[in-house]
Short mmCIF file of C-alpha atoms and ligand atoms in Angstrom, two decimals:
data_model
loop_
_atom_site.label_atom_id
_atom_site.label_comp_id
_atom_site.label_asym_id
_atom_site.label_seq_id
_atom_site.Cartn_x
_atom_site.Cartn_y
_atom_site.Cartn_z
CA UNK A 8 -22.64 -21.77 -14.14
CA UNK A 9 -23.23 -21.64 -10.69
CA UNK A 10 -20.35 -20.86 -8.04
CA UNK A 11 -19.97 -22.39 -5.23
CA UNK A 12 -17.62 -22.30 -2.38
CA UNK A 13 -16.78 -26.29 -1.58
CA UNK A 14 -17.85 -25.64 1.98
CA UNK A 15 -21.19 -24.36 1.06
CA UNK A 16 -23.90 -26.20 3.46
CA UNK A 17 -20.91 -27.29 5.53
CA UNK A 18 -22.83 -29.13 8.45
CA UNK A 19 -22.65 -31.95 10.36
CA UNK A 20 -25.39 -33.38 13.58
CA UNK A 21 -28.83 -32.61 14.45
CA UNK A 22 -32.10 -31.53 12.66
CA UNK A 23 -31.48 -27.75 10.80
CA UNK A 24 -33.83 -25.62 11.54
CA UNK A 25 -35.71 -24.30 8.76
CA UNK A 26 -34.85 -20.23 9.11
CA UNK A 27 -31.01 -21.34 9.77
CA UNK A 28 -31.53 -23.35 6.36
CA UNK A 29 -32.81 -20.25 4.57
CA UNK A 30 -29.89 -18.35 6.13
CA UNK A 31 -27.03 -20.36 4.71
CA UNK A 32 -28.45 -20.56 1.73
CA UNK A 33 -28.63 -16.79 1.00
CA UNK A 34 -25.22 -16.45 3.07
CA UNK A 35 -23.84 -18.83 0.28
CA UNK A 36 -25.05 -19.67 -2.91
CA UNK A 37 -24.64 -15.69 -5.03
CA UNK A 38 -25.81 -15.24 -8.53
CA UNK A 39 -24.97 -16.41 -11.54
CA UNK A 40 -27.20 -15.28 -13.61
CA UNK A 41 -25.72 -11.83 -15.64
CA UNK A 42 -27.82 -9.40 -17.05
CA UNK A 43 -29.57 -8.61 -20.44
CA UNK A 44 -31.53 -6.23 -22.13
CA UNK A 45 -34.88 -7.10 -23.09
CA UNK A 46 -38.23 -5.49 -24.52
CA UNK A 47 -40.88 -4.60 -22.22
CA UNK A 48 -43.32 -6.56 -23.67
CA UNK A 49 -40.87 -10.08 -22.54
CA UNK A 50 -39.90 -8.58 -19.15
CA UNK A 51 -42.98 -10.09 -17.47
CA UNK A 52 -41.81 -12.29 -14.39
CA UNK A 53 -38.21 -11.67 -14.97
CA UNK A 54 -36.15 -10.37 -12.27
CA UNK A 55 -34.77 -6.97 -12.45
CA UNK A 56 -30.89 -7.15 -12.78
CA UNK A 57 -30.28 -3.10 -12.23
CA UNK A 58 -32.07 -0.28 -9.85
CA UNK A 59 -34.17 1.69 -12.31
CA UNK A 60 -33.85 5.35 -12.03
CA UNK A 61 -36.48 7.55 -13.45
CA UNK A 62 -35.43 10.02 -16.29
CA UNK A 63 -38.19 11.87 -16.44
CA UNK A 64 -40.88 12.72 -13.58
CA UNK A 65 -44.19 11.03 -13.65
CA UNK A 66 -46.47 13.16 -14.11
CA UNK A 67 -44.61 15.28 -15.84
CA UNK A 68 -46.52 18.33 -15.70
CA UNK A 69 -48.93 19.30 -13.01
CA UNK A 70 -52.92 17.88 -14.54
CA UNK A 71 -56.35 18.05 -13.37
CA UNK A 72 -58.13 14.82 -12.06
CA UNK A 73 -61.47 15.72 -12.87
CA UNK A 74 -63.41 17.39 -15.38
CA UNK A 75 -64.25 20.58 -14.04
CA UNK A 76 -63.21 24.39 -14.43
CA UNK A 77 -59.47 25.86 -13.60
CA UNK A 78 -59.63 28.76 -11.29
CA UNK A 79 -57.49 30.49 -8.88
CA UNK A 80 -58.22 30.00 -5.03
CA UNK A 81 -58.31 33.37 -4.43
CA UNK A 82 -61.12 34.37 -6.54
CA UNK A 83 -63.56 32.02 -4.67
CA UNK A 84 -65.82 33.35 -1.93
CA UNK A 85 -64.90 30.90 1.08
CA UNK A 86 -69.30 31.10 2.61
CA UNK A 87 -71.08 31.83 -0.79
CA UNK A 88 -70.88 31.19 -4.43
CA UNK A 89 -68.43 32.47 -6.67
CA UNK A 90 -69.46 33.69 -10.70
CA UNK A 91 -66.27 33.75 -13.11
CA UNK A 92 -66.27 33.85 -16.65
CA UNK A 93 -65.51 30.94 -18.77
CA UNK A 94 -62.50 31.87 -21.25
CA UNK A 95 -60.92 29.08 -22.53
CA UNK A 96 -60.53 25.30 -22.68
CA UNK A 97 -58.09 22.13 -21.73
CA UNK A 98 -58.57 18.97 -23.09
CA UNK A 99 -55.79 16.07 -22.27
CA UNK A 100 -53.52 16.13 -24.92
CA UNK A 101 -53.92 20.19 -25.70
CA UNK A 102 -53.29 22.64 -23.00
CA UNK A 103 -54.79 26.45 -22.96
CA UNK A 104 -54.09 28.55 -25.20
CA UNK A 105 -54.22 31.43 -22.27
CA UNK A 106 -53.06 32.13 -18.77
CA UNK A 107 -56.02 32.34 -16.28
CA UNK A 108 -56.57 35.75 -15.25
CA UNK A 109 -58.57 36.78 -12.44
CA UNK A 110 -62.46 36.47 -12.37
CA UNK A 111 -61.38 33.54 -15.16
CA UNK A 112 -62.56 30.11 -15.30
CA UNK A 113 -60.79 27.63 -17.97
CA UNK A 114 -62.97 24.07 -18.96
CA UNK A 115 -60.63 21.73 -18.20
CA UNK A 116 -60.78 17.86 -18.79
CA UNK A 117 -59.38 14.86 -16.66
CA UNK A 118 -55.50 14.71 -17.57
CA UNK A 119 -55.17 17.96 -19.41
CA UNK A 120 -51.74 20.55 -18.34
CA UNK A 121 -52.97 22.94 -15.85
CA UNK A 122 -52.89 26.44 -17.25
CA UNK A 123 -50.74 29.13 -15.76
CA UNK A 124 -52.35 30.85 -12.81
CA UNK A 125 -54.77 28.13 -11.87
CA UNK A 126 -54.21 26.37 -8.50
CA UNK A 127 -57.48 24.43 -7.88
CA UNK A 128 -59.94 22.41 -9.94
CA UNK A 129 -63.32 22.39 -9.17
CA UNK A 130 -65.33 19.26 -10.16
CA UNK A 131 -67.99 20.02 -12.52
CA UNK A 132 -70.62 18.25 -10.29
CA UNK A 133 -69.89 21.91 -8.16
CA UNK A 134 -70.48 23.88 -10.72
CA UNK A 135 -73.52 25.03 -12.31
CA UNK A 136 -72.57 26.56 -16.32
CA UNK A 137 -74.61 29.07 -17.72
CA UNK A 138 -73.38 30.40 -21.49
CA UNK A 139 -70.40 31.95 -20.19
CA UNK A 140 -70.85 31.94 -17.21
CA UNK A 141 -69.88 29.20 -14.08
CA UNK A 142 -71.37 29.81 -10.67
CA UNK A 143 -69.37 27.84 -7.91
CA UNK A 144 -70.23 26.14 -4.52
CA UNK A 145 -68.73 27.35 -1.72
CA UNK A 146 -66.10 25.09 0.33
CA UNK A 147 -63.50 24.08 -2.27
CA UNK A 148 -59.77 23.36 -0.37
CA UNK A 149 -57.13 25.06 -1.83
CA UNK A 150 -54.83 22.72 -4.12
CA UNK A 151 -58.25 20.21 -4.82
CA UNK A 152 -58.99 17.59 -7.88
CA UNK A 153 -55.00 18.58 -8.95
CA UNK A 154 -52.00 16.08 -10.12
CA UNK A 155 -48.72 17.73 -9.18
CA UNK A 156 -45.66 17.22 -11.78
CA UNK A 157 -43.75 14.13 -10.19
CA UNK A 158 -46.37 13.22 -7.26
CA UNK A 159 -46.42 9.73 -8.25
CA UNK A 160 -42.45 9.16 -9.63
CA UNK A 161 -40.02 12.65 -8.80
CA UNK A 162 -37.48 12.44 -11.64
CA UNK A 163 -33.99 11.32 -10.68
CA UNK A 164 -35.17 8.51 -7.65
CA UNK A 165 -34.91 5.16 -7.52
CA UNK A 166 -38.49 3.81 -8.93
CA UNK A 167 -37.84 0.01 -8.77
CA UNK A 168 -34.79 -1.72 -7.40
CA UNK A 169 -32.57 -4.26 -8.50
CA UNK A 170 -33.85 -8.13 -7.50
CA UNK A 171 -37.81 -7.34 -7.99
CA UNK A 172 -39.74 -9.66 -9.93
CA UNK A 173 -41.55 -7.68 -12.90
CA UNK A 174 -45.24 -7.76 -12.45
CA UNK A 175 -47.66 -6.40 -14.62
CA UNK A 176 -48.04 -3.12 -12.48
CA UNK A 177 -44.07 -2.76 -12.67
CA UNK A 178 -44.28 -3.28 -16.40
CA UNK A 179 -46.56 -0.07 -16.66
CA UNK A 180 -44.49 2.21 -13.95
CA UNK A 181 -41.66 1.35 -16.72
CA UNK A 182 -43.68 2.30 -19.73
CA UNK A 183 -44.55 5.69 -18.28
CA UNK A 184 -41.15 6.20 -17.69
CA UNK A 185 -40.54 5.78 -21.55
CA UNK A 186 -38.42 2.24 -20.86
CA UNK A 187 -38.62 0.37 -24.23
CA UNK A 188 -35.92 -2.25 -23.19
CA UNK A 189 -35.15 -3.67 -19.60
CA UNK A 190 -32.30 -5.04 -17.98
CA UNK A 191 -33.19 -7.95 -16.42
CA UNK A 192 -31.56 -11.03 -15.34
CA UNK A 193 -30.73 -14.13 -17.41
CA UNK A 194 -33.34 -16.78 -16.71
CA UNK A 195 -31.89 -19.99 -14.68
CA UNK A 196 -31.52 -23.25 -16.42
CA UNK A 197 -32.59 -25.57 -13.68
CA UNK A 198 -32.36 -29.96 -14.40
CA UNK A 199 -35.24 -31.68 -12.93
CA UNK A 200 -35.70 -35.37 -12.49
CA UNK A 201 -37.28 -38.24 -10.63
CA UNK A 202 -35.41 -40.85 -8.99
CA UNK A 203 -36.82 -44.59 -8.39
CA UNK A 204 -37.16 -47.77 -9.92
CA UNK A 205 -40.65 -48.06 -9.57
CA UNK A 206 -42.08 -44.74 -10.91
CA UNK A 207 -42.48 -44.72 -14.44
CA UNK A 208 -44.22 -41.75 -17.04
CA UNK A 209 -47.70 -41.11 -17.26
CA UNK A 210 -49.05 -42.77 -20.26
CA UNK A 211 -47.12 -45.99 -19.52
CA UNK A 212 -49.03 -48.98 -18.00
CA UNK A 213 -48.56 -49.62 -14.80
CA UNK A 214 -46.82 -53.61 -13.51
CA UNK A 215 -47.90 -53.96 -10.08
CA UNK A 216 -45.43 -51.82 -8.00
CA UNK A 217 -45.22 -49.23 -9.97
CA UNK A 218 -46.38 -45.25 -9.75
CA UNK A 219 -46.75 -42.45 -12.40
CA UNK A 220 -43.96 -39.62 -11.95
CA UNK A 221 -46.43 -37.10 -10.10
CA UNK A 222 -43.17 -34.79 -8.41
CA UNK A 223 -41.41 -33.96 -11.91
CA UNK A 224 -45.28 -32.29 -13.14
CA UNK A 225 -46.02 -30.68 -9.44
CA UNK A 226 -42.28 -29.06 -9.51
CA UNK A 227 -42.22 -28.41 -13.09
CA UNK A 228 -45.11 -26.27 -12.24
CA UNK A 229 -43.40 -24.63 -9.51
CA UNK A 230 -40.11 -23.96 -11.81
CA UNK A 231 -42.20 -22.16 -14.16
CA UNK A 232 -43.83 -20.02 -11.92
CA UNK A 233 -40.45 -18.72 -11.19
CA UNK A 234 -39.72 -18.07 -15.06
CA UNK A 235 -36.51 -20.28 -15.23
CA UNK A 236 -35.79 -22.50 -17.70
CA UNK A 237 -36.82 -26.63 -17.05
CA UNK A 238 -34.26 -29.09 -18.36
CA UNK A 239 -36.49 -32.09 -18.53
CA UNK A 240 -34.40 -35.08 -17.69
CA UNK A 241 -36.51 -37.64 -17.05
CA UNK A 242 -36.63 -40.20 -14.62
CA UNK A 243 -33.67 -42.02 -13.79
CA UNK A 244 -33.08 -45.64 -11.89
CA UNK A 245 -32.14 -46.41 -8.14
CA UNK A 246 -28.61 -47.09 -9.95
CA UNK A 247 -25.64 -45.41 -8.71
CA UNK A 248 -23.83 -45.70 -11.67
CA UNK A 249 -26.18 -43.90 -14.24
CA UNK A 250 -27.41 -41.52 -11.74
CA UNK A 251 -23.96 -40.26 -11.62
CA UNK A 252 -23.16 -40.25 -14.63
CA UNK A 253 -26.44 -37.69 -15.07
CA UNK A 254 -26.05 -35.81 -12.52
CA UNK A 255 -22.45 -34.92 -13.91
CA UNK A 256 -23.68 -34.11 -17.32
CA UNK A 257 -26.55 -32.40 -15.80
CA UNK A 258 -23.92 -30.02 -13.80
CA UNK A 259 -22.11 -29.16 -16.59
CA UNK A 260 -25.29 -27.49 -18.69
CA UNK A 261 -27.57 -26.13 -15.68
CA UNK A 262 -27.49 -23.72 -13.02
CA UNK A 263 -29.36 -26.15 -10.92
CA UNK A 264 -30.15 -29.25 -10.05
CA UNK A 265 -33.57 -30.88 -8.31
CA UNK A 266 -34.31 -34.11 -8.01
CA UNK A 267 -37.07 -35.97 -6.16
CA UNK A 268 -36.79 -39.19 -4.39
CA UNK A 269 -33.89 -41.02 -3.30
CA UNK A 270 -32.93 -38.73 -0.36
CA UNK A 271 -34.07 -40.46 2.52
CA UNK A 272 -31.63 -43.58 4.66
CA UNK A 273 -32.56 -46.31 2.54
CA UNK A 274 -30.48 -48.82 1.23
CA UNK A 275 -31.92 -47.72 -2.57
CA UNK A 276 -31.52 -44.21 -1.49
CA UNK A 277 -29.18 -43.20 -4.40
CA UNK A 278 -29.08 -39.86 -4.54
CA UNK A 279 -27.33 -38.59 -1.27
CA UNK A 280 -24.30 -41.56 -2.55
CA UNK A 281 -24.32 -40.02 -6.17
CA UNK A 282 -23.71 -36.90 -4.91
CA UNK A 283 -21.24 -37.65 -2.33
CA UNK A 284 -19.35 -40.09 -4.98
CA UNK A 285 -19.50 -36.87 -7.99
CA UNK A 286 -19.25 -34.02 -5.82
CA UNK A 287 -19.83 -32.71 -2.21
CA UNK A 288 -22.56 -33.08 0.28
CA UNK A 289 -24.04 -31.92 3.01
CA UNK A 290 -27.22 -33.90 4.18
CA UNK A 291 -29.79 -31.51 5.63
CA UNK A 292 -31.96 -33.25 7.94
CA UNK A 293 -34.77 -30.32 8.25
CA UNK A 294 -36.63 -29.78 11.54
CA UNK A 295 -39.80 -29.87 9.55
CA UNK A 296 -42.86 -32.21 9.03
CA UNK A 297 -42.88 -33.32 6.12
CA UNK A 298 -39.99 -33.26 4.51
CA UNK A 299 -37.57 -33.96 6.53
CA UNK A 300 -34.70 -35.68 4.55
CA UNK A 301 -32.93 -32.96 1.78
CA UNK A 302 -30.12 -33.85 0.51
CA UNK A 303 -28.28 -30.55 -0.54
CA UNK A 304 -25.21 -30.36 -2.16
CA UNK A 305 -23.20 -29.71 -5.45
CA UNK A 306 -22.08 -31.53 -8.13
CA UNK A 307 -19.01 -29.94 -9.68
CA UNK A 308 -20.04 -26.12 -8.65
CA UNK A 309 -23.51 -26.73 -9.54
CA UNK A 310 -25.68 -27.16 -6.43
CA UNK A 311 -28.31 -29.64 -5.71
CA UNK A 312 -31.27 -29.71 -4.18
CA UNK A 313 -32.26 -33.26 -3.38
CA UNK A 314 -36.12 -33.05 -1.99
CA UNK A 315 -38.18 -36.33 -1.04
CA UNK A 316 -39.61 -38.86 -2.99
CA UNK A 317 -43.53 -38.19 -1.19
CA UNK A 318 -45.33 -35.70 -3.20
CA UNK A 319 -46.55 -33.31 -0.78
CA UNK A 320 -43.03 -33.49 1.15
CA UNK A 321 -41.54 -32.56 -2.19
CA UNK A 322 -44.04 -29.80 -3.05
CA UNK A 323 -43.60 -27.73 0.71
CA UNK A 324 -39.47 -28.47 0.58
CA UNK A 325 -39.18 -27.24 -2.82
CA UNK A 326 -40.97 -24.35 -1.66
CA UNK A 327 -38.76 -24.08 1.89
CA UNK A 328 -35.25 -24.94 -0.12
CA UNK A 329 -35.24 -25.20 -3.77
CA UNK A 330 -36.92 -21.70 -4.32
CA UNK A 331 -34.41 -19.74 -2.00
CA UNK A 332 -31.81 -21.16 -3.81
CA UNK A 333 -33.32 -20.29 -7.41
CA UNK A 334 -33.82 -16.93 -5.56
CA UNK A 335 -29.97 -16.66 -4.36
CA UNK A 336 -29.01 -17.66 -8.01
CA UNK A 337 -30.91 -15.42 -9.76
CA UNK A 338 -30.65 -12.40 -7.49
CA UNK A 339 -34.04 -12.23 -6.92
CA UNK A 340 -35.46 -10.21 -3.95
CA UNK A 341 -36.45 -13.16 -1.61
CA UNK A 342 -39.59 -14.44 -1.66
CA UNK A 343 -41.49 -14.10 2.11
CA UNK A 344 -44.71 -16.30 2.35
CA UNK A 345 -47.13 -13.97 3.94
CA UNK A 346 -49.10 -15.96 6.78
CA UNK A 347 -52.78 -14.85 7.97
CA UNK A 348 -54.26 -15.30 11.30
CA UNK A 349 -56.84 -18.33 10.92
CA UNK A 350 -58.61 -20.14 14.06
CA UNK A 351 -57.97 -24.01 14.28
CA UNK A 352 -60.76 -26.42 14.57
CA UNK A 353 -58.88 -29.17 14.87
CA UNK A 354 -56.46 -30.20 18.26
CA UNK A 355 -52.75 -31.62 17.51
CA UNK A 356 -50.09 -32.99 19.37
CA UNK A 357 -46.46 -32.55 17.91
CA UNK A 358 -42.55 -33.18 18.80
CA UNK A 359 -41.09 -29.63 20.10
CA UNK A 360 -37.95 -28.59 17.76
CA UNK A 361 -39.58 -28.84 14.73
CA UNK A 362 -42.08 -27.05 12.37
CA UNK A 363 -45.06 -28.92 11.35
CA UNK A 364 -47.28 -27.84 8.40
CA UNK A 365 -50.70 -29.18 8.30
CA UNK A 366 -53.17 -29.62 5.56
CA UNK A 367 -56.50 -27.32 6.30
CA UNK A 368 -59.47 -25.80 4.33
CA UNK A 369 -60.63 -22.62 5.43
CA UNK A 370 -64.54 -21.97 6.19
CA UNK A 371 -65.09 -18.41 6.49
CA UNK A 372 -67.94 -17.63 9.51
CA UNK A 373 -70.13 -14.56 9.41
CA UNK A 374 -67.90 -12.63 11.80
CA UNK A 375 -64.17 -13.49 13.15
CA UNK A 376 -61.77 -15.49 12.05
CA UNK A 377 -61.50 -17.73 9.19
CA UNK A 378 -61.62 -21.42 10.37
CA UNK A 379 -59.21 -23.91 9.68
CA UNK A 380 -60.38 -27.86 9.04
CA UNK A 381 -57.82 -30.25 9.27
CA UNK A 382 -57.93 -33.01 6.16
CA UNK A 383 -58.86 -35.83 7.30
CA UNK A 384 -56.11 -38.54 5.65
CA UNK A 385 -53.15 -38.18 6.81
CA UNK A 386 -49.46 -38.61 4.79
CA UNK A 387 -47.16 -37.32 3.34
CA UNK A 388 -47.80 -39.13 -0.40
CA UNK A 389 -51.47 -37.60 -0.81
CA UNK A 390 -52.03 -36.08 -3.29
CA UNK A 391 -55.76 -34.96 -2.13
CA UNK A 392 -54.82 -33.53 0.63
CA UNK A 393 -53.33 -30.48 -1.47
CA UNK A 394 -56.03 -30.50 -4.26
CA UNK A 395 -58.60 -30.53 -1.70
CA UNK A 396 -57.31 -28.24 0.62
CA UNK A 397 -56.05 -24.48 0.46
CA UNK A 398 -53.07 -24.19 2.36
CA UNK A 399 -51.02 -25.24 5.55
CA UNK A 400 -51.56 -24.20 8.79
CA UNK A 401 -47.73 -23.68 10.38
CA UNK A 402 -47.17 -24.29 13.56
CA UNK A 403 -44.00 -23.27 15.28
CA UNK A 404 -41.00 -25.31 16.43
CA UNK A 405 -41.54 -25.09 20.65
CA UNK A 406 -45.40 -25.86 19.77
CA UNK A 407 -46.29 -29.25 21.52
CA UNK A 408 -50.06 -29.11 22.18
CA UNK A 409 -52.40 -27.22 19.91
CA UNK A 410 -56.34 -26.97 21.06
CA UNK A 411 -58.99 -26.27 18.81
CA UNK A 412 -60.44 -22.86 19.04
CA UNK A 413 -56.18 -21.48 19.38
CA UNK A 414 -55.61 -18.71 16.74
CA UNK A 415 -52.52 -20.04 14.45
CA UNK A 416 -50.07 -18.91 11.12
CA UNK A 417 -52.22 -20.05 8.00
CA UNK A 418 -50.02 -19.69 4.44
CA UNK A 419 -52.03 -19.88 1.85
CA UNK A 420 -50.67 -22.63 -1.41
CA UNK A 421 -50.43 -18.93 -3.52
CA UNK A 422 -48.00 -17.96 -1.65
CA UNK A 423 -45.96 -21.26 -1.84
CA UNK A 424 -46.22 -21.84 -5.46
P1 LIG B 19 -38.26 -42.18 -1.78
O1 LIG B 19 -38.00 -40.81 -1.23
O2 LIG B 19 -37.52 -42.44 -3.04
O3 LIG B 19 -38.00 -43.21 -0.73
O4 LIG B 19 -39.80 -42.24 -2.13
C1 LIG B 19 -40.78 -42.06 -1.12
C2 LIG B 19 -42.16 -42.36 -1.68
O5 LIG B 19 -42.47 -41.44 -2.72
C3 LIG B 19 -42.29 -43.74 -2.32
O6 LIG B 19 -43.57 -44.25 -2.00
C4 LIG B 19 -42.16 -43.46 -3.80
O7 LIG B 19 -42.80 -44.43 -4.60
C5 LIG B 19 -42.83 -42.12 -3.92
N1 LIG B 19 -42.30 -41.39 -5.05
C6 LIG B 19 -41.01 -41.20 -5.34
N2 LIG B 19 -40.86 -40.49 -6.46
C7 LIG B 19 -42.10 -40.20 -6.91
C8 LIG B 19 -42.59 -39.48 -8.03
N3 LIG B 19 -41.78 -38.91 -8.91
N4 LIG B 19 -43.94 -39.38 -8.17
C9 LIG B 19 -44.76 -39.94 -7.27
N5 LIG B 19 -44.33 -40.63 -6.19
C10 LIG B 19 -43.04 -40.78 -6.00
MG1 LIG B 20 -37.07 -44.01 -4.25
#
C-alpha cells in the first residue's frame, strides 16, 4: 500500500499552479509498487522496475547489410573496375567456410558473419557476375553495406533504464538480448468511483434529474491505458456517512483512489468532508480552466485524487493530477505531453494566473501551420466538444489576450490519454 508522509500536499491559500502541482507530487508520493519477474510476451505496457544491462552485444558479430560480394578495400581500383574471383559463399545463418584472400570475392547474403579478411561489402546492384568471375564499379567507401559487432547495443551498457514503459519496440531490443523474463513493476490497484445523487448507471432509466455515470467509463479508459488494475466501485451517494465508510475500505485494498464529483464548495460536495473526516486533506484549488476544484488527499496512507464532477474537467485533471501520481506510485518515468506549434483562428480573452485549455480541431492548409478552430459550445460538461475535437490548445498562465492568426502550444488528446 501506498506511503505517505501525513504532510504530503501540505498547502494552504491561493490557486496552485499546475507545474508546482506536478512538483509536489513527484517530490512526495514514492513507489509502492515492488518488482516481479514476468515473460516477455506479458511485459507489454508494464513499467520497467530494474536498468537492463545487455549480456551480450547486439549484433554480435560484425554482418553484411546487403546482398553483395565480401572483398577487401585494398584490392579495389579507386578510378576503374576491379575483377576478383568468386571463392566461396555466406548465407545468414552459415558463415564461410574460408578466409578471403587477396584477388577473392566471397557471395555474401544480407545478415550473414563477415568472413575473415573482408572489410567492405559491395552491393550486388555494383557488381556485374560472370561464372567466376565479379567485375566491380569503381567508388566503393571503405567500411560500406557492413554491420559492426555491437553497433546497435555494445555488450555490458545500460540498454533500457529503470521507470520506462515497455513498448513493443522495447519488447524486441529485449528479445535480441536473449531476455525470456522481465522485471517489471507490480501493476497499481487503483479504486474508481462516481460521486452524486443524481447520476445513476447506464442501462438504468433515467427520473427527471438524473445523468448516466459518463466519468467512471472516460477514466476507466484512461486507467487502462496506464496498465493498472481498476477496482470498480461504483457510484456512491452525496452521503457522508457511506462515502466514508468506502473510501476507508477502499484505502485498505488499493494503491489509489479517484473519484469524480463532489469536489467542488457545495453544500452536497461530499467528498473533500469524507476525506477530511477519514483521513487528511489538502484542497488543491488548480490555476487551470477547467478543472479547477481537486480535492487531493489520503485516506489512511492511501492517497486520493478527488477530480470534478464535469466530464471534460475530469478527463484534462485526471490527465494533469491523477496520472503523475499513478506515475510517482509506480515508478514510472514521467509522462511529458509533447505540444506542437499550431496557429489559432479563433481570438480569446482570459484571467492572467491561470492556464486555460481550449477545445480546437486542427485543419491542416497547403503550406504553414496547422490551424486551430475553436468548438463552438462552450462548458465544461460537453461531452462533444472532446469527441468532436482533437486536442486542446494551452495557453499559458500570464496570457490575457490571444488574437487569431498568434502561433500557440497545441497537445494533442494522444498524448493526454
Ligand atoms: P459536481 O462536481 O458533483 O458538482 O458535479 C458537477 C457536474 O458534473 C454536475 O452537473 C453533475 O451532474 C455532473 N456529473 C457528476 N458526476 C458525473 C458523472 N459520473 N458522469 C457524468 N456527469 C457527472
Ligand atoms: Mg455532485
Amino acid at each position: 500500500m501506498a506511503q505517505l508522509s501525513d504532510d504530503c500536499f501540505a498547502f494552504g491559500g491561493a490557486l496552485l499552479g499546475i507545474d508546482a502541482a506536478r512538483d509536489m507530487i513527484f517530490e512526495r508520493v514514492v513507489p509502492v509498487a515492488g518488482i516481479e519477474q514476468v515473460p516477455l510476451r506479458r511485459a507489454l505496457g508494464r513499467t520497467l522496475g530494474q536498468d537492463i544491462t545487455a549480456p551480450i552485444a547486439v549484433p554480435g558479430y560484425d554482418n553484411s547489410a546487403v546482398d553483395g560480394y565480401a572483398v577487401r578495400f585494398d584490392d579495389l581500383d579507386s578510378v576503374r573496375e576491379t575483377v576478383l574471383r568468386c571463392v566461396d559463399r555466406a548465407a545468414a545463418g552459415h558463415g564461410a567456410t574460408m578466409a578471403l584472400g587477396p584477388g577473392e570475392a566471397i557471395r555474401i547474403f544480407t545478415g550473414a558473419m563477415l568472413p575473415d579478411g573482408a572489410d567492405v561489402v559491395i552491393m550486388q546492384e555494383d557488381c556485374l557476375r560472370d561464372h567466376d568471375l565479379v567485375t566491380i564499379r569503381p567508388g566503393i567507401k571503405r567500411g560500406a553495406n557492413l554491420r559492426r559487432a555491437g553497433e546497435d547495443i555494445a555488450r555490458d551498457s545500460i540498454a533500457l533504464t529503470a521507470g520506462r514503459r515497455l513498448g513493443p519496440a522495447d519488447l524486441g531490443l529485449l528479445a535480441a538480448l536473449g531476455f525470456v523474463k522481465v522485471p517489471v513493476r507490480r501493476r497499481l490497484s487503483v479504486a474508481l468511483l462516481s460521486t452524486g445523487d443524481e447520476v445513476r448507471e447506464p442501462g438504468e432509466l433515467l427520473r427527471p434529474g438524473q445523468v448516466h455515470d459518463a466519468n467512471r467509463y472516460v477514466l476507466a479508459g484512461m486507467l487502462e491505458r496506464l496498465d493498472v488494475d481498476v477496482a470498480d466501485l461504483g457510484i456512491v451517494h452525496d452521503d457522508p456517512a457511506s462515502l466514508g465508510d468506502v473510501l476507508r475500505r477502499a484505502a485498505e485494498k488499493n494503491d489509489l483512489i479517484v473519484t469524480s464529483g463532489g469536489v467542488s464548495t457545495g453544500e452536497e460536495d461530499h467528498v473533500r468532508a469524507a476525506i477530511a473526516n477519514h483521513g487528511s486533506l489538502y484542497f488543491w484549488r488548480l490555476a487551470i480552466k477547467p478543472g479547477r476544484p481537486v480535492a487531493m488527499g489520503q485516506i489512511g496512507a492511501t492517497p486520493l485524487a478527488g477530480l470534478p464532477g464535469n466530464p471534460v474537467a475530469a478527463l484534462l485533471t485526471f490527465a494533469l493530477v491523477a496520472r503523475p501520481m499513478i506515475e510517482a506510485l509506480s515508478g514510472t518515468e514521467p509522462h511529458i505531453a509533447r505540444r506542437f506549434r499550431v496557429m489559432s483562428a479563433f481570438d480569446y480573452r482570459k484571467k492572467a494566473g491561470r492556464r486555460e485549455f481550449v477545445r480546437v480541431s486542427l485543419d491542416r492548409p497547403d503550406a504553414g501551420l496547422a490551424v486551430a478552430t475553436r468548438f463552438a459550445k462552450e462548458g465544461a460538461g460537453m461531452l462533444t466538444s472532446l469527441t468532436e475535437t482533437d486536442g486542446l490548445v494551452e495557453l499559458p498562465e500570464e496570457l490575457t489576450k490571444l488574437q487569431s492568426g498568434t502561433e500557440v502550444d497545441f497537445v494533442p488528446y494522444s498524448e493526454l490519454m
